[in-house]
Short mmCIF file of C-alpha atoms in Angstrom, two decimals:
data_model
loop_
_atom_site.label_atom_id
_atom_site.label_comp_id
_atom_site.label_asym_id
_atom_site.label_seq_id
_atom_site.Cartn_x
_atom_site.Cartn_y
_atom_site.Cartn_z
CA MET A 1 -17.57 12.88 44.75
CA ARG A 2 -20.58 10.59 44.89
CA THR A 3 -21.73 8.79 41.74
CA PRO A 4 -25.16 10.48 41.59
CA ASP A 5 -23.49 13.91 41.51
CA LEU A 6 -21.47 13.07 38.41
CA GLN A 7 -24.41 11.40 36.72
CA ALA A 8 -26.61 14.42 37.40
CA ARG A 9 -23.94 16.76 36.06
CA ALA A 10 -23.59 14.63 32.93
CA THR A 11 -27.33 14.83 32.33
CA ALA A 12 -27.32 18.60 32.82
CA LEU A 13 -24.36 19.05 30.49
CA ASP A 14 -25.99 16.94 27.79
CA THR A 15 -29.24 18.90 28.15
CA ALA A 16 -27.41 22.19 27.64
CA ASP A 17 -25.25 20.89 24.78
CA GLU A 18 -26.18 22.49 21.45
CA LEU A 19 -24.35 19.76 19.52
CA ALA A 20 -26.28 16.91 21.17
CA LYS A 21 -28.84 16.94 18.36
CA LEU A 22 -26.11 15.91 15.91
CA ARG A 23 -26.18 12.40 17.37
CA ASP A 24 -29.32 11.79 15.31
CA ARG A 25 -27.21 12.12 12.16
CA PHE A 26 -25.46 8.85 13.04
CA THR A 27 -26.39 5.20 13.32
CA LEU A 28 -25.09 3.90 16.64
CA PRO A 29 -25.80 0.61 18.44
CA GLU A 30 -28.08 0.84 21.45
CA GLY A 31 -26.51 0.59 24.87
CA VAL A 32 -22.94 1.08 23.69
CA VAL A 33 -20.56 3.88 24.58
CA TYR A 34 -18.37 4.34 21.53
CA LEU A 35 -15.03 5.98 22.30
CA ASP A 36 -13.00 4.67 19.38
CA GLY A 37 -13.88 7.26 16.77
CA ASN A 38 -10.19 8.13 16.63
CA SER A 39 -9.75 4.73 14.95
CA LEU A 40 -13.03 4.39 13.03
CA GLY A 41 -15.80 6.96 13.10
CA ALA A 42 -19.45 5.97 13.51
CA LEU A 43 -21.76 5.50 10.52
CA PRO A 44 -23.51 8.68 9.35
CA ALA A 45 -27.15 7.82 8.75
CA ALA A 46 -27.22 9.20 5.19
CA VAL A 47 -24.41 6.98 3.93
CA ALA A 48 -26.44 3.78 3.53
CA GLN A 49 -28.99 5.42 1.23
CA THR A 50 -26.31 7.14 -0.83
CA THR A 51 -24.28 3.98 -1.20
CA ALA A 52 -27.36 2.03 -2.28
CA ASP A 53 -28.03 4.61 -4.99
CA VAL A 54 -24.44 4.52 -6.18
CA VAL A 55 -24.52 0.73 -6.46
CA GLN A 56 -28.04 0.19 -7.78
CA ARG A 57 -28.65 3.19 -10.03
CA GLN A 58 -25.37 4.91 -10.83
CA TRP A 59 -23.42 1.69 -11.37
CA GLY A 60 -26.23 -0.82 -11.97
CA GLU A 61 -28.26 1.24 -14.45
CA LEU A 62 -26.09 4.04 -15.81
CA LEU A 63 -22.91 1.96 -15.90
CA ILE A 64 -20.05 3.75 -17.68
CA ARG A 65 -22.22 6.84 -18.24
CA SER A 66 -21.93 7.67 -14.54
CA TRP A 67 -18.39 8.95 -14.99
CA ASP A 68 -20.03 11.97 -16.63
CA GLU A 69 -23.72 11.88 -15.73
CA SER A 70 -23.15 11.13 -12.03
CA ASN A 71 -20.02 13.30 -11.88
CA TRP A 72 -17.75 10.46 -10.83
CA TRP A 73 -14.82 11.95 -12.68
CA THR A 74 -14.71 15.16 -10.65
CA ALA A 75 -15.26 13.47 -7.26
CA PRO A 76 -11.65 13.73 -5.97
CA GLU A 77 -11.46 17.50 -6.23
CA ARG A 78 -15.17 18.11 -5.53
CA ILE A 79 -15.01 16.18 -2.26
CA GLY A 80 -11.66 17.82 -1.55
CA ASP A 81 -13.36 21.21 -1.68
CA LYS A 82 -16.11 19.93 0.61
CA LEU A 83 -13.55 18.73 3.14
CA ALA A 84 -11.28 21.77 2.84
CA PRO A 85 -13.11 24.09 5.31
CA LEU A 86 -12.69 21.48 8.05
CA ILE A 87 -8.90 21.83 7.80
CA GLY A 88 -8.84 25.55 7.09
CA ALA A 89 -8.13 25.41 3.37
CA ALA A 90 -9.57 27.44 0.51
CA PRO A 91 -11.01 25.59 -2.50
CA GLY A 92 -8.69 24.09 -5.08
CA GLN A 93 -6.02 22.86 -2.68
CA VAL A 94 -7.29 19.47 -1.51
CA VAL A 95 -7.66 16.32 -3.58
CA VAL A 96 -9.23 13.15 -2.17
CA GLY A 97 -8.06 9.66 -3.07
CA ASP A 98 -5.58 6.89 -2.30
CA SER A 99 -4.52 6.05 1.26
CA THR A 100 -2.77 8.25 3.79
CA SER A 101 0.42 6.27 3.20
CA VAL A 102 0.33 6.86 -0.56
CA ASN A 103 -0.45 10.55 -0.11
CA LEU A 104 2.33 10.88 2.44
CA PHE A 105 4.79 9.39 -0.03
CA LYS A 106 3.67 11.89 -2.68
CA ALA A 107 3.93 14.76 -0.20
CA LEU A 108 7.38 13.86 1.15
CA VAL A 109 9.01 13.30 -2.23
CA GLY A 110 7.20 16.34 -3.59
CA ALA A 111 8.42 18.38 -0.62
CA ALA A 112 12.01 17.25 -1.17
CA ARG A 113 11.76 18.33 -4.79
CA LEU A 114 10.41 21.72 -3.71
CA ALA A 115 13.21 22.27 -1.20
CA GLU A 116 16.27 24.37 -1.92
CA PRO A 117 19.12 22.38 -3.53
CA GLY A 118 21.92 21.30 -1.24
CA ARG A 119 19.83 20.59 1.84
CA THR A 120 20.44 17.15 3.28
CA GLN A 121 17.99 16.35 6.08
CA MET A 122 14.39 15.24 6.52
CA LEU A 123 13.25 15.84 10.10
CA VAL A 124 10.67 13.28 11.19
CA ASP A 125 8.55 13.12 14.36
CA ALA A 126 10.35 10.49 16.46
CA ALA A 127 7.06 9.20 17.93
CA THR A 128 5.21 9.12 14.65
CA PHE A 129 2.80 6.40 13.60
CA PRO A 130 5.08 3.60 12.31
CA THR A 131 3.91 3.78 8.69
CA ASP A 132 4.85 7.45 8.51
CA GLY A 133 8.34 6.47 9.56
CA TYR A 134 8.54 3.70 6.98
CA ILE A 135 7.34 6.00 4.20
CA ALA A 136 9.71 8.76 5.30
CA ALA A 137 12.67 6.39 5.18
CA SER A 138 11.77 5.30 1.66
CA ALA A 139 11.18 8.87 0.46
CA ALA A 140 14.51 9.93 1.97
CA ARG A 141 16.35 7.14 0.16
CA MET A 142 14.78 8.20 -3.12
CA THR A 143 15.66 11.86 -2.69
CA GLY A 144 19.10 11.51 -1.11
CA LEU A 145 18.10 12.92 2.26
CA GLU A 146 18.99 11.72 5.74
CA VAL A 147 16.13 11.01 8.15
CA VAL A 148 16.64 12.80 11.46
CA PRO A 149 14.21 11.75 14.22
CA VAL A 150 13.12 14.65 16.40
CA ASP A 151 10.83 15.19 19.36
CA PRO A 152 8.22 17.72 18.16
CA SER A 153 8.75 19.75 21.35
CA ALA A 154 12.35 20.29 20.22
CA ALA A 155 11.71 20.49 16.48
CA ALA A 156 11.89 24.28 16.24
CA GLN A 157 15.45 24.23 17.59
CA ALA A 158 16.41 21.27 15.38
CA ILE A 159 15.38 22.90 12.10
CA GLY A 160 18.39 24.47 10.41
CA GLU A 161 20.04 25.35 7.13
CA ASP A 162 20.45 21.66 6.27
CA THR A 163 16.76 20.87 6.77
CA ALA A 164 14.91 20.23 3.54
CA VAL A 165 11.65 18.71 4.82
CA VAL A 166 9.89 18.56 8.19
CA LEU A 167 7.28 15.83 8.79
CA LEU A 168 5.22 16.17 11.96
CA ASN A 169 1.95 14.84 13.37
CA HIS A 170 -0.56 17.43 14.49
CA VAL A 171 -1.74 15.09 17.27
CA ASP A 172 0.27 12.15 18.60
CA TYR A 173 -1.75 9.00 17.94
CA ARG A 174 -0.68 7.27 21.17
CA SER A 175 -0.78 10.02 23.78
CA GLY A 176 -3.19 12.53 22.28
CA ARG A 177 -0.65 15.36 22.60
CA LEU A 178 -1.44 18.31 20.33
CA HIS A 179 1.65 19.84 18.76
CA ASP A 180 2.03 23.53 17.96
CA LEU A 181 1.35 23.62 14.21
CA PRO A 182 1.48 27.43 13.86
CA ALA A 183 4.80 27.86 15.68
CA LEU A 184 6.50 24.84 14.14
CA THR A 185 5.38 25.77 10.64
CA ALA A 186 6.67 29.30 11.17
CA ALA A 187 10.03 27.97 12.38
CA ALA A 188 10.36 25.74 9.33
CA ARG A 189 9.40 28.56 6.99
CA ALA A 190 11.93 30.91 8.60
CA ALA A 191 14.65 28.30 8.01
CA GLY A 192 13.58 27.68 4.42
CA ALA A 193 12.32 24.14 5.03
CA VAL A 194 9.16 22.61 3.56
CA THR A 195 6.52 21.35 6.00
CA VAL A 196 4.38 18.23 5.71
CA TRP A 197 1.75 17.74 8.42
CA ASP A 198 -0.12 14.50 9.19
CA LEU A 199 -3.64 15.49 10.27
CA CYS A 200 -5.08 12.02 10.87
CA HIS A 201 -5.87 12.70 14.53
CA SER A 202 -6.90 16.34 14.29
CA ALA A 203 -9.05 16.86 11.18
CA GLY A 204 -12.68 16.88 12.28
CA ALA A 205 -11.80 17.27 15.94
CA LEU A 206 -10.23 20.72 16.14
CA PRO A 207 -9.36 23.75 13.99
CA VAL A 208 -6.27 23.21 11.83
CA GLY A 209 -5.83 26.43 9.83
CA LEU A 210 -3.63 25.20 6.98
CA ASP A 211 -3.96 28.39 4.93
CA ALA A 212 -3.83 30.73 7.91
CA HIS A 213 -0.56 29.24 9.12
CA ALA A 214 1.03 28.88 5.67
CA VAL A 215 1.45 25.11 5.80
CA ASP A 216 3.08 23.77 2.63
CA LEU A 217 1.69 20.23 2.35
CA ALA A 218 -0.57 18.05 4.48
CA VAL A 219 -2.16 14.62 4.41
CA GLY A 220 -4.79 12.84 6.45
CA CYS A 221 -7.32 10.04 6.60
CA THR A 222 -11.10 10.45 6.57
CA TYR A 223 -12.25 7.39 8.52
CA LYS A 224 -11.60 8.74 12.02
CA TYR A 225 -13.19 12.02 13.13
CA LEU A 226 -14.51 12.64 9.59
CA ASN A 227 -16.52 9.38 9.72
CA GLY A 228 -15.88 8.40 6.10
CA GLY A 229 -16.01 4.64 6.72
CA PRO A 230 -13.47 1.81 6.88
CA GLY A 231 -10.73 2.33 4.32
CA ALA A 232 -12.23 5.63 3.18
CA PRO A 233 -9.97 7.58 0.82
CA ALA A 234 -7.43 9.95 2.30
CA TYR A 235 -6.56 13.46 1.11
CA LEU A 236 -3.61 15.53 0.01
CA TYR A 237 -3.33 19.29 0.58
CA ILE A 238 -1.03 21.23 -1.74
CA ALA A 239 -0.85 24.92 -0.91
CA ASP A 240 -1.76 27.05 -3.90
CA ARG A 241 1.67 28.70 -4.01
CA HIS A 242 3.36 25.30 -4.53
CA GLN A 243 0.99 23.71 -7.02
CA ALA A 244 2.76 24.76 -10.22
CA ALA A 245 6.07 23.32 -8.98
CA PHE A 246 4.73 20.25 -7.18
CA ASP A 247 6.32 17.21 -8.85
CA SER A 248 4.49 14.06 -7.79
CA PRO A 249 6.54 10.86 -7.64
CA LEU A 250 3.42 8.97 -8.77
CA PRO A 251 2.41 10.64 -12.05
CA GLY A 252 -0.68 8.59 -12.87
CA TRP A 253 -3.02 9.09 -15.78
CA ASN A 254 -5.70 10.64 -13.53
CA GLY A 255 -3.27 13.45 -12.68
CA HIS A 256 -2.53 14.20 -16.35
CA ALA A 257 -3.59 17.52 -17.85
CA ASP A 258 -5.39 15.60 -20.62
CA PRO A 259 -5.99 12.08 -19.28
CA PHE A 260 -7.79 10.74 -22.32
CA ALA A 261 -5.17 11.91 -24.80
CA MET A 262 -3.18 8.85 -23.74
CA THR A 263 0.13 10.50 -24.59
CA PRO A 264 3.42 8.76 -23.73
CA ASP A 265 4.72 11.84 -21.91
CA PHE A 266 3.27 13.11 -18.64
CA THR A 267 1.98 16.67 -18.41
CA PRO A 268 0.63 17.39 -14.91
CA ALA A 269 -2.84 18.82 -14.47
CA ASP A 270 -3.25 22.29 -13.02
CA GLY A 271 -3.76 22.75 -9.31
CA ALA A 272 -4.17 20.04 -6.71
CA ARG A 273 -5.53 17.71 -9.40
CA ARG A 274 -1.94 16.81 -10.22
CA GLY A 275 -2.00 14.88 -6.94
CA ARG A 276 -4.40 12.34 -8.47
CA VAL A 277 -2.88 9.03 -9.57
CA GLY A 278 -5.14 6.18 -10.71
CA THR A 279 -8.85 5.57 -11.14
CA PRO A 280 -10.63 6.73 -7.95
CA ASP A 281 -12.47 4.28 -5.71
CA ILE A 282 -15.95 5.56 -6.43
CA LEU A 283 -17.91 3.48 -3.91
CA SER A 284 -15.90 4.66 -0.90
CA MET A 285 -15.40 8.12 -2.40
CA LEU A 286 -19.13 8.82 -2.63
CA ALA A 287 -19.77 7.27 0.77
CA LEU A 288 -17.30 9.83 2.15
CA GLU A 289 -19.07 12.63 0.32
CA ALA A 290 -22.35 11.66 2.00
CA ALA A 291 -20.60 11.32 5.36
CA LEU A 292 -19.34 14.89 5.15
CA ASP A 293 -22.95 16.12 5.02
CA VAL A 294 -23.11 15.69 8.81
CA TRP A 295 -20.95 18.81 9.03
CA ASP A 296 -23.61 21.04 7.47
CA GLY A 297 -24.10 23.98 9.81
CA VAL A 298 -21.48 22.71 12.28
CA SER A 299 -18.63 24.89 13.48
CA VAL A 300 -15.26 23.21 14.02
CA GLU A 301 -14.68 25.71 16.84
CA ALA A 302 -17.85 24.51 18.58
CA VAL A 303 -16.70 20.91 18.16
CA ARG A 304 -13.36 21.80 19.71
CA ALA A 305 -15.03 23.49 22.69
CA LYS A 306 -17.16 20.41 23.37
CA SER A 307 -14.15 18.11 22.88
CA LEU A 308 -12.22 19.90 25.61
CA ALA A 309 -15.24 19.90 27.91
CA LEU A 310 -15.79 16.18 27.32
CA THR A 311 -12.19 15.20 27.96
CA ASP A 312 -12.03 17.44 31.04
CA PHE A 313 -15.16 15.80 32.42
CA PHE A 314 -13.93 12.30 31.62
CA LEU A 315 -10.65 12.93 33.45
CA GLU A 316 -12.61 14.27 36.42
CA CYS A 317 -14.79 11.16 36.46
CA VAL A 318 -11.77 8.88 36.20
CA ALA A 319 -10.23 10.62 39.20
CA ALA A 320 -13.45 10.13 41.15
CA TYR A 321 -14.19 6.52 40.20
CA VAL A 322 -10.84 4.79 39.69
CA PRO A 323 -8.79 3.92 42.79
CA GLN A 324 -5.77 6.17 43.12
CA GLY A 325 -2.62 4.89 41.45
CA ARG A 326 -4.34 2.40 39.12
CA VAL A 327 -4.20 4.61 36.02
CA GLU A 328 -2.03 7.50 34.89
CA SER A 329 -3.05 9.96 32.18
CA VAL A 330 -0.41 10.41 29.49
CA THR A 331 -2.54 12.99 27.71
CA PRO A 332 -1.60 16.58 28.54
CA ALA A 333 -3.92 18.37 30.94
CA GLU A 334 -3.34 21.72 29.21
CA HIS A 335 -5.95 22.44 26.56
CA ALA A 336 -3.35 23.92 24.22
CA HIS A 337 -1.55 20.57 24.16
CA ARG A 338 -4.51 18.16 24.07
CA GLY A 339 -6.17 16.60 21.06
CA SER A 340 -9.58 14.91 21.25
CA GLN A 341 -8.59 11.77 23.11
CA VAL A 342 -7.50 10.63 26.55
CA SER A 343 -4.84 7.97 26.96
CA LEU A 344 -4.46 6.22 30.30
CA ARG A 345 -1.49 4.07 31.24
CA THR A 346 -2.19 1.01 33.39
CA GLU A 347 -1.02 -2.52 34.05
CA ASN A 348 -2.67 -5.27 32.02
CA ALA A 349 -4.09 -2.66 29.66
CA ARG A 350 -5.05 -5.16 26.96
CA GLU A 351 -7.12 -7.20 29.42
CA VAL A 352 -8.70 -4.09 30.93
CA MET A 353 -9.78 -2.84 27.52
CA GLY A 354 -11.18 -6.26 26.70
CA GLU A 355 -13.30 -6.13 29.85
CA LEU A 356 -14.46 -2.58 29.07
CA ILE A 357 -15.59 -3.67 25.62
CA ALA A 358 -17.39 -6.68 27.12
CA ARG A 359 -19.30 -4.22 29.32
CA GLY A 360 -20.30 -2.00 26.40
CA VAL A 361 -17.59 0.67 26.52
CA ILE A 362 -15.54 0.58 23.32
CA GLY A 363 -12.12 2.19 23.33
CA ASP A 364 -8.85 0.67 22.20
CA PHE A 365 -5.48 -0.56 23.41
CA ARG A 366 -2.02 0.59 22.35
CA ALA A 367 1.02 -1.46 23.31
CA PRO A 368 2.40 -1.87 25.78
CA ASP A 369 0.17 -0.34 28.44
CA VAL A 370 -2.17 2.36 27.10
CA LEU A 371 -5.97 2.54 27.18
CA ARG A 372 -7.03 5.00 24.48
CA PHE A 373 -10.39 6.80 24.42
CA GLY A 374 -11.38 8.99 21.48
CA PHE A 375 -14.05 11.65 21.93
CA THR A 376 -15.98 12.56 18.79
CA PRO A 377 -18.18 15.48 19.86
CA LEU A 378 -20.65 14.98 17.02
CA TYR A 379 -22.06 11.87 18.69
CA VAL A 380 -20.37 11.41 22.08
CA GLY A 381 -22.07 12.96 25.10
CA PHE A 382 -21.21 13.67 28.72
CA ALA A 383 -23.27 10.72 29.95
CA ASP A 384 -21.10 8.53 27.73
CA ALA A 385 -17.96 9.94 29.35
CA GLU A 386 -19.36 9.38 32.84
CA ARG A 387 -20.46 5.80 32.13
CA ALA A 388 -17.07 4.94 30.61
CA ALA A 389 -15.19 6.21 33.68
CA ARG A 390 -17.63 4.53 36.07
CA THR A 391 -17.27 1.22 34.23
CA LEU A 392 -13.49 1.55 34.41
CA GLY A 393 -13.82 2.15 38.14
CA HIS A 394 -15.91 -0.99 38.56
CA ILE A 395 -13.25 -3.06 36.80
CA PHE A 396 -10.57 -1.79 39.17
CA GLY A 397 -12.86 -1.88 42.18
#
């Protein structure tokens, strides 16, 4: 297909795109195609003003009074409720704070303590992000479980009467493969195991349906598709039915039923609030709250539809522009198995990505040979996808 045909199609698709107007809610550099939102989301335009107010007025003028007068104290659960619809959760089940790693540790140990006595295994996604594996190994040592690596495609068959906890990623960070959360959660539930899902690469990109699919526990970051900013606080989902029995391994004073009583014994707060630990990071917390405003009036289903259309079009453009045999997609072609990214395997991938970035197309590299492109439908358009593929073709041409 000739270049003008793809460029014309990209223009037509962007003109017809109802989500294209959302790009104005972000601050993006001119002339750059940003396809690394699966590592760090773009800056929502409202965040700078909110952050300035938090620093100058709430902190600078009100000082300690802001814990009450600016509602700092309730931020973790308030922002959790704001985020909850994006992952298919009802209010009162999500608390925001700490990092994904810390929340994963809470979730895994908490899951082991929820599991039936006598079970011995913690099944862990064999291709998981390394930190998840490190945390799982530590949590297993603490709770007397054995870590059993498993390919998510075979996890349903691997779950058995010895399985206490199942930790899986909704979307594989390297390949972009979307795993079957409903079916795998159902298989774990049927076997009596407790599920923990890592949503880092799915929340904000596609429907999750935690409540609808009876997920037990879930964690995720907010700085990727949720655009919360570098190091933005993560979140912990505790299904309502488990909250009374959830025993956090990090019982901090912020998760106490009466934090200011300063009692020597810990009494957990009701609900998901028991997942709080220490004093929340207010600056990044309130930046995240402002960032979530970009979702006002936006349907996650519409975002998913555009994500699939974008990645389809990008793959088509790659096939047209890049000489045959130079790249291989490791991201599934089937929509049911694809997240919101495209990963291409090629020789000298690090150098190729460096050249792409030098030419204004920002993706990222994953060792040893993967070019990774994240598509955030709130601000990425079809012309962006076409330019990225055309630039890749020029590098190989």
